[in-house]
PDB file of C-alpha atoms in Angstrom:
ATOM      1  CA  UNK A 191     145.204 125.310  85.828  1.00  0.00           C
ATOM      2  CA  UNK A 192     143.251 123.200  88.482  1.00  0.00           C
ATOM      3  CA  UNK A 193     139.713 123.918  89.428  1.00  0.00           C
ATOM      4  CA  UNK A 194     137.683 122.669  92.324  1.00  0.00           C
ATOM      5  CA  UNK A 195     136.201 120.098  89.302  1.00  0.00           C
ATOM      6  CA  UNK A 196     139.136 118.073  88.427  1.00  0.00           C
ATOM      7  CA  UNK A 197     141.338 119.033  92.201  1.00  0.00           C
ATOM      8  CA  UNK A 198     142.575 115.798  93.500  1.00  0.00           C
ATOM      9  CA  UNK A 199     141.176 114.020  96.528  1.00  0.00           C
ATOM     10  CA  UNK A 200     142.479 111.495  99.201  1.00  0.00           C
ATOM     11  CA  UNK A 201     140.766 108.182  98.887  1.00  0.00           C
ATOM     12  CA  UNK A 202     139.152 106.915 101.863  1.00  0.00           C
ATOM     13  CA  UNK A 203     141.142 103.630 102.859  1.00  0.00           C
ATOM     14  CA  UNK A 204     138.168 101.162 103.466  1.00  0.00           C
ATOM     15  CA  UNK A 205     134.672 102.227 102.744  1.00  0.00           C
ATOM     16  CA  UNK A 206     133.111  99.775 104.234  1.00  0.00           C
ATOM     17  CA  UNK A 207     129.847 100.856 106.387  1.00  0.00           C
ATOM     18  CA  UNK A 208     126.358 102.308 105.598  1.00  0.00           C
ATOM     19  CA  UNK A 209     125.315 104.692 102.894  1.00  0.00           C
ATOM     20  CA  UNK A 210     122.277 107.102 102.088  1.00  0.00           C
ATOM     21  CA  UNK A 211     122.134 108.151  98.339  1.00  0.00           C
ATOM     22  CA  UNK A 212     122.711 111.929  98.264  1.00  0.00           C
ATOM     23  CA  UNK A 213     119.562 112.366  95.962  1.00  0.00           C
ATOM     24  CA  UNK A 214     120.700 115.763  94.994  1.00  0.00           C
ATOM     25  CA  UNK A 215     124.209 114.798  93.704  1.00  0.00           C
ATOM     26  CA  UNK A 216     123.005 111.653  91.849  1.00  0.00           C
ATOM     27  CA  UNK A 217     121.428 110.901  88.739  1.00  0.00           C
ATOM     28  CA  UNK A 218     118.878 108.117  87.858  1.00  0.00           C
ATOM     29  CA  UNK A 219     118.654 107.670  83.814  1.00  0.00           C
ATOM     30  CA  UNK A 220     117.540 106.331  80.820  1.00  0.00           C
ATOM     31  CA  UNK A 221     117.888 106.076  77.426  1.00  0.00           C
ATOM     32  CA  UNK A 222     115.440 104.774  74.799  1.00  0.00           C
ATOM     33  CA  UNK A 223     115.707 105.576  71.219  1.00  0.00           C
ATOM     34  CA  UNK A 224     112.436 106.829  69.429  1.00  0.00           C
ATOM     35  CA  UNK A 225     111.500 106.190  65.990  1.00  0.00           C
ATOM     36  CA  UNK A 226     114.573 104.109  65.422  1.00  0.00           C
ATOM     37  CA  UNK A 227     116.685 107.163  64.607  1.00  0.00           C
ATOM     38  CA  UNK A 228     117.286 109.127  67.177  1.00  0.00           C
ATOM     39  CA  UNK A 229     117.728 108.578  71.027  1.00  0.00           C
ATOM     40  CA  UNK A 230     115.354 110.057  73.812  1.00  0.00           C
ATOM     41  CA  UNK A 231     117.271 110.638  77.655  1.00  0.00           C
ATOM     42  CA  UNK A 232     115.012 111.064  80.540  1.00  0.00           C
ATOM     43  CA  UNK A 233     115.635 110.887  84.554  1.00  0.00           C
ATOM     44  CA  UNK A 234     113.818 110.205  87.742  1.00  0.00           C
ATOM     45  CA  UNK A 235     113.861 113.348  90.243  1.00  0.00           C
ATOM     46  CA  UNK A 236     112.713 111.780  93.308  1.00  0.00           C
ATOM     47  CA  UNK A 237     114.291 108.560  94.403  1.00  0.00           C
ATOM     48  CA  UNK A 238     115.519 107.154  97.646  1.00  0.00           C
ATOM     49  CA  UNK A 239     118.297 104.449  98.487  1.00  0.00           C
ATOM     50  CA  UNK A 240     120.622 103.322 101.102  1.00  0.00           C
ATOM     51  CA  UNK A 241     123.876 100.431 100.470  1.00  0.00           C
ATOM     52  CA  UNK A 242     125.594  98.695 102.939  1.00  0.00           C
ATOM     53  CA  UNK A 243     129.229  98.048 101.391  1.00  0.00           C
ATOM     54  CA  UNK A 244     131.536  95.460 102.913  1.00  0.00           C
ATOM     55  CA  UNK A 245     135.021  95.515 101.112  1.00  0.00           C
ATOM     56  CA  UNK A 246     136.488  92.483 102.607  1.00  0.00           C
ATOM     57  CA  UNK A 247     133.485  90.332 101.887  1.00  0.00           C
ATOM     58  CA  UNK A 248     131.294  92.178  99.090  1.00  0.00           C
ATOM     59  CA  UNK A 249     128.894  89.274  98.582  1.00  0.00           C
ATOM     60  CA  UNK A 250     127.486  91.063 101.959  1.00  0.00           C
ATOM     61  CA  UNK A 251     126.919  94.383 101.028  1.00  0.00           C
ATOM     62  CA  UNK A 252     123.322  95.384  99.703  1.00  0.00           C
ATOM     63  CA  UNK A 253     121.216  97.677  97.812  1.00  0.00           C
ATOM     64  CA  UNK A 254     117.849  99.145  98.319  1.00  0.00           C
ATOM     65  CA  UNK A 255     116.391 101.959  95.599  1.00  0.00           C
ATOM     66  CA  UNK A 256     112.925 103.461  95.425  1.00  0.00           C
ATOM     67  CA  UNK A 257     112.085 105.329  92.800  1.00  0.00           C
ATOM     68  CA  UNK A 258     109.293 107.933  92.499  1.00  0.00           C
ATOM     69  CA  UNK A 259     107.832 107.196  89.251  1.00  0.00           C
ATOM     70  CA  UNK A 260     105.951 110.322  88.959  1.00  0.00           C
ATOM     71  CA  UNK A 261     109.273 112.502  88.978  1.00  0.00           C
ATOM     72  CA  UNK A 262     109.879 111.428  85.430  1.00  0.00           C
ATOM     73  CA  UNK A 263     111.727 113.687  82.988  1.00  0.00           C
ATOM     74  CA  UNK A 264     112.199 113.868  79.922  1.00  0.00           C
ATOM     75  CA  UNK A 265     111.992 117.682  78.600  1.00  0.00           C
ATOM     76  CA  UNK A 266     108.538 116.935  77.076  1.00  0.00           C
ATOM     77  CA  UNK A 267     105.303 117.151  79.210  1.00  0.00           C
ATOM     78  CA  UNK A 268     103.366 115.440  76.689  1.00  0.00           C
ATOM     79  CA  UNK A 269     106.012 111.980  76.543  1.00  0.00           C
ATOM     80  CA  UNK A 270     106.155 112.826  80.278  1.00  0.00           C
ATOM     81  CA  UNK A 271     102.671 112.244  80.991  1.00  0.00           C
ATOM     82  CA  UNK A 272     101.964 109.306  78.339  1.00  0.00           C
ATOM     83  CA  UNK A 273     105.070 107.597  80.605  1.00  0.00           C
ATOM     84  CA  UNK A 274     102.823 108.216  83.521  1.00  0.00           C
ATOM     85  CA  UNK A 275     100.148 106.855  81.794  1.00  0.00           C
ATOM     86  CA  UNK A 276      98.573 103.256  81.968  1.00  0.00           C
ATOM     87  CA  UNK A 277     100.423 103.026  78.744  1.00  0.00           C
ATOM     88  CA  UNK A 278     103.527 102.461  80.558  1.00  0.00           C
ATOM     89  CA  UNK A 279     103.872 103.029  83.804  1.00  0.00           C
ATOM     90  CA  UNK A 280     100.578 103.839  84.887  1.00  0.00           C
ATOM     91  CA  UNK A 281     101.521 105.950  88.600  1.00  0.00           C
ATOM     92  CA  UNK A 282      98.142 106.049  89.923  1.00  0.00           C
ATOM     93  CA  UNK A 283      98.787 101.921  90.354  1.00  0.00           C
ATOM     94  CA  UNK A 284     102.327 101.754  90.981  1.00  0.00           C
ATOM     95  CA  UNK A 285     103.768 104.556  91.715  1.00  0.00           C
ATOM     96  CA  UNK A 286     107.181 103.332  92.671  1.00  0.00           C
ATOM     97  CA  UNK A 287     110.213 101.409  90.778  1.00  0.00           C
ATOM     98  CA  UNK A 288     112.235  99.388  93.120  1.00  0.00           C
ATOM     99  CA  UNK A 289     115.460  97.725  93.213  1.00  0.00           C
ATOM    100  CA  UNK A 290     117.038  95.058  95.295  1.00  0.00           C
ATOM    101  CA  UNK A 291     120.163  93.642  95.364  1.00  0.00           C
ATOM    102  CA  UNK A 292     120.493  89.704  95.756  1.00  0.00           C
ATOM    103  CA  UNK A 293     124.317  89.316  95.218  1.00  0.00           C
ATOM    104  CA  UNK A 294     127.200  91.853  95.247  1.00  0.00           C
ATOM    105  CA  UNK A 295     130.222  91.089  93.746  1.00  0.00           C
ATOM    106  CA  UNK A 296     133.697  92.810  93.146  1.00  0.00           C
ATOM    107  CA  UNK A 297     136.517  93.270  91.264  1.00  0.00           C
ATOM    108  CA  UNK A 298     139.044  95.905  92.039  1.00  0.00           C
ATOM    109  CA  UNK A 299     136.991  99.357  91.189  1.00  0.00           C
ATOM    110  CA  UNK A 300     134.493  97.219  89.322  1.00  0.00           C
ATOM    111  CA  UNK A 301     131.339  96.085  91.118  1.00  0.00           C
ATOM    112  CA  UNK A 302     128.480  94.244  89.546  1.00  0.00           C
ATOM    113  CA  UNK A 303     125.303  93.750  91.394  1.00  0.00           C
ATOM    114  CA  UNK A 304     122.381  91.532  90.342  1.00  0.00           C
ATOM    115  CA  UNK A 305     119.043  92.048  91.874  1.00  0.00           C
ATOM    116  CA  UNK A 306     115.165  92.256  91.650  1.00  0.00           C
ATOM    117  CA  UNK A 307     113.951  95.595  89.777  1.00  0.00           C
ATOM    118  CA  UNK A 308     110.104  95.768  90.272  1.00  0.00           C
ATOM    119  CA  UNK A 309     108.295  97.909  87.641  1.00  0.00           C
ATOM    120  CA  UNK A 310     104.875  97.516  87.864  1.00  0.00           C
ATOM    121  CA  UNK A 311     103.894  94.355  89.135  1.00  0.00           C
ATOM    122  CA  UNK A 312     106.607  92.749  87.263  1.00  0.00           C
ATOM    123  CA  UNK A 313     110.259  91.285  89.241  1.00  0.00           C
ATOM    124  CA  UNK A 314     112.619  90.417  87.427  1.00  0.00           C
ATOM    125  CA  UNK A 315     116.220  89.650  87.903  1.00  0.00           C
ATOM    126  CA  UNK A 316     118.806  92.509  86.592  1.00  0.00           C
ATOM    127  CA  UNK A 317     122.312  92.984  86.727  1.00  0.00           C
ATOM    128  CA  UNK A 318     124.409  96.275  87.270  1.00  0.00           C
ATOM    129  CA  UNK A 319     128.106  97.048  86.303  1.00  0.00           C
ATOM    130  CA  UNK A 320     129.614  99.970  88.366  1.00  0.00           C
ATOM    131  CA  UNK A 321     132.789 101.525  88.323  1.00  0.00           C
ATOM    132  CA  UNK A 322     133.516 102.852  91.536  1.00  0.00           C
ATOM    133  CA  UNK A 323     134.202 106.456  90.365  1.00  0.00           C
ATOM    134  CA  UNK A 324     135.876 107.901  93.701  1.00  0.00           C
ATOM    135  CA  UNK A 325     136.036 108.286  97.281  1.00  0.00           C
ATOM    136  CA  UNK A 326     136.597 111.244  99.655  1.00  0.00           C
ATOM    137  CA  UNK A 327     136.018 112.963 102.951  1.00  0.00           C
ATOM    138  CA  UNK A 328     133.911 116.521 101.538  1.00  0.00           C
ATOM    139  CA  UNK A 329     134.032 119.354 102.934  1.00  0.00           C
ATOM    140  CA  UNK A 330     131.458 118.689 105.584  1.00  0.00           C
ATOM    141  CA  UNK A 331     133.014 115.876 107.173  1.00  0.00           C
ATOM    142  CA  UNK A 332     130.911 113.430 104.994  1.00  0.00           C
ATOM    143  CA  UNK A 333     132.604 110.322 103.697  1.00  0.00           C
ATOM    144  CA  UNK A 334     131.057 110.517 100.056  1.00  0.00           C
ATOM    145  CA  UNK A 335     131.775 107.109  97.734  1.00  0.00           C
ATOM    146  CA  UNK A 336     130.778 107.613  94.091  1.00  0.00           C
ATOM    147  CA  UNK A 337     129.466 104.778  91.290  1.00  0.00           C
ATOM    148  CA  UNK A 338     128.667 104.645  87.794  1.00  0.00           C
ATOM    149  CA  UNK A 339     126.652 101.657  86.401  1.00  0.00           C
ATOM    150  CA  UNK A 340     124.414 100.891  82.994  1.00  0.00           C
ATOM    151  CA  UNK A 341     122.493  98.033  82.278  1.00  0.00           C
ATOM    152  CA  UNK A 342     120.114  97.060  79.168  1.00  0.00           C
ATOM    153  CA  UNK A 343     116.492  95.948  79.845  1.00  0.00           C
ATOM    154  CA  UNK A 344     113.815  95.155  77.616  1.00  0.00           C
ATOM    155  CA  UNK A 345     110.570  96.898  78.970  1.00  0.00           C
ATOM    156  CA  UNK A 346     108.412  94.383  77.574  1.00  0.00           C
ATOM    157  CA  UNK A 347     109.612  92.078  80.105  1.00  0.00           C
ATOM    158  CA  UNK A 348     108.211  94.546  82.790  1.00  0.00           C
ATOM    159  CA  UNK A 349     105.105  94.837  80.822  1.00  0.00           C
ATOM    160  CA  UNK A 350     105.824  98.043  79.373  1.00  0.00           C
ATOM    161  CA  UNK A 351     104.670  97.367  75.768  1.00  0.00           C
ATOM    162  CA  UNK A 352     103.056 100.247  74.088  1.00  0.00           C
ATOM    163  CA  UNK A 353     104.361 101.217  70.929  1.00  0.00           C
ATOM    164  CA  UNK A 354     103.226 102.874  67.563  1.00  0.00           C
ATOM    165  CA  UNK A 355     103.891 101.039  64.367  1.00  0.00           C
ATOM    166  CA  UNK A 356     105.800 103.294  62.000  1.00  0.00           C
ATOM    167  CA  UNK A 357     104.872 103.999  58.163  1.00  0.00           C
ATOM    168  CA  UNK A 358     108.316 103.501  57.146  1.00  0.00           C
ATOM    169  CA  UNK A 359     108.795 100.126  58.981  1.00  0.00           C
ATOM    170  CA  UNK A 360     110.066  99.757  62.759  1.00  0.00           C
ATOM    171  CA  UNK A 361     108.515 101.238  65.696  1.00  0.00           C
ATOM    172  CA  UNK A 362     108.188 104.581  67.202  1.00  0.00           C
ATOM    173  CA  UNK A 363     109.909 103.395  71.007  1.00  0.00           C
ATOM    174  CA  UNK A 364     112.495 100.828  70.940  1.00  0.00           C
ATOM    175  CA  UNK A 365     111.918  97.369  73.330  1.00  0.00           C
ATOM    176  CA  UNK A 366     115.422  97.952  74.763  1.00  0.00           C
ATOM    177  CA  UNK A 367     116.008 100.414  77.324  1.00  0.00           C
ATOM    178  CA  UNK A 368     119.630 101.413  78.842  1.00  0.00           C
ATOM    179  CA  UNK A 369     119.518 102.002  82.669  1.00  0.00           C
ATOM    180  CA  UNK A 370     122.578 104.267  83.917  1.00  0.00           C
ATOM    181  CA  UNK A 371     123.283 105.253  87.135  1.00  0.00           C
ATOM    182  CA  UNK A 372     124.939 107.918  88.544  1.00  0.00           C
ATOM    183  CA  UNK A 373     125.510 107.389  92.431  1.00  0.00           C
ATOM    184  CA  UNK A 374     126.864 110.029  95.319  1.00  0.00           C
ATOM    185  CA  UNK A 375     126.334 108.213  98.660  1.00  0.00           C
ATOM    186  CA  UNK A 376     127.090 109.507 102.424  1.00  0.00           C
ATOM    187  CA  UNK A 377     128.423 107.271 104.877  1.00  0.00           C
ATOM    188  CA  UNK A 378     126.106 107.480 107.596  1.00  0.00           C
ATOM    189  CA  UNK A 379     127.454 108.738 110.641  1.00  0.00           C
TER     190      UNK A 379
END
């Protein structure tokens, strides 16, 4: 049996052109493991980005992301509001994450794009691998192009360095933090 979740789609030949991120059909993530035993997922809610993809010369397409650091999630209010915090990413300062791309490179579906993520005060260079995931013409008349992407950080390079020493050795958050990325983006018209 095929259901609308797994139908098949036409490909768009060339998606070259501008994009919007379609905010509600894409997910901003991360994981971080707490207490060294167990890991802890959270997302950002409100976030903003466009791309400008070029398939016959990639190292000219572009990203720009702004993320709402206050729209963090995690399924705890408490470890929601210590994120918010001055412990970490204290909001009332910098209440945005950005992300810009500096190069764009591809290789068939894959796409890896290294840029400046901003957290804080703090640049720092960061590379991306995406799998381009799909692309199709929805029901709307949108041309929709979908990505998946992770990347490891260490927050302490952002500044992000509260943590709790643990009784039993280790530390309560760990330094490394996977990134992934989720991405539904609309051809603009």
């Amino acid at each position: 049996m095929t259901t609308g979740f797994d139908a098949p789609t036409t490909a768009i030949d060339d998606i070259s052109g501008d994009y919007t991120l379609d905010v509600s059909h894409s997910r901003l993530g991360f994981v971080a493991r707490h207490a060294m035993v167990t890991k802890v997922r959270g997302q950002f809610g409100a976030f903003t980005g466009t791309a400008h993809i070029d398939e016959a010369n990639p190292s000219s397409s572009k990203v720009d992301l702004s993320i709402d650091v206050t729209s963090v999630e995690t399924g705890s209010a408490d470890r929601d509001g210590h994120l918010k915090s001055g412990d970490f990413f204290d909001t009332e300062t910098y209440p945005n994450i950005t992300f810009v791309s500096t190069d764009v490179a591809r290789s068939g579906n894959d796409w890896t794009i290294t840029g400046d993520l901003t957290i804080k005060d703090v640049s720092k260079p960061v590379t991306i691998e995406f799998e381009q995931t799909g692309s199709a013409q929805d029901p709307f008349g949108n041309v929709r192009v979908g990505f998946e992407g992770e990347t490891t950080i260490n927050r302490k390079d952002w500044g992000l360095t509260w943590n709790a020493a643990l009784e039993t050795g280790g530390v309560l958050v760990s330094e490394k933090i996977k990134l992934e990325f989720d991405i539904s983006a609309i051809r603009n018209a």
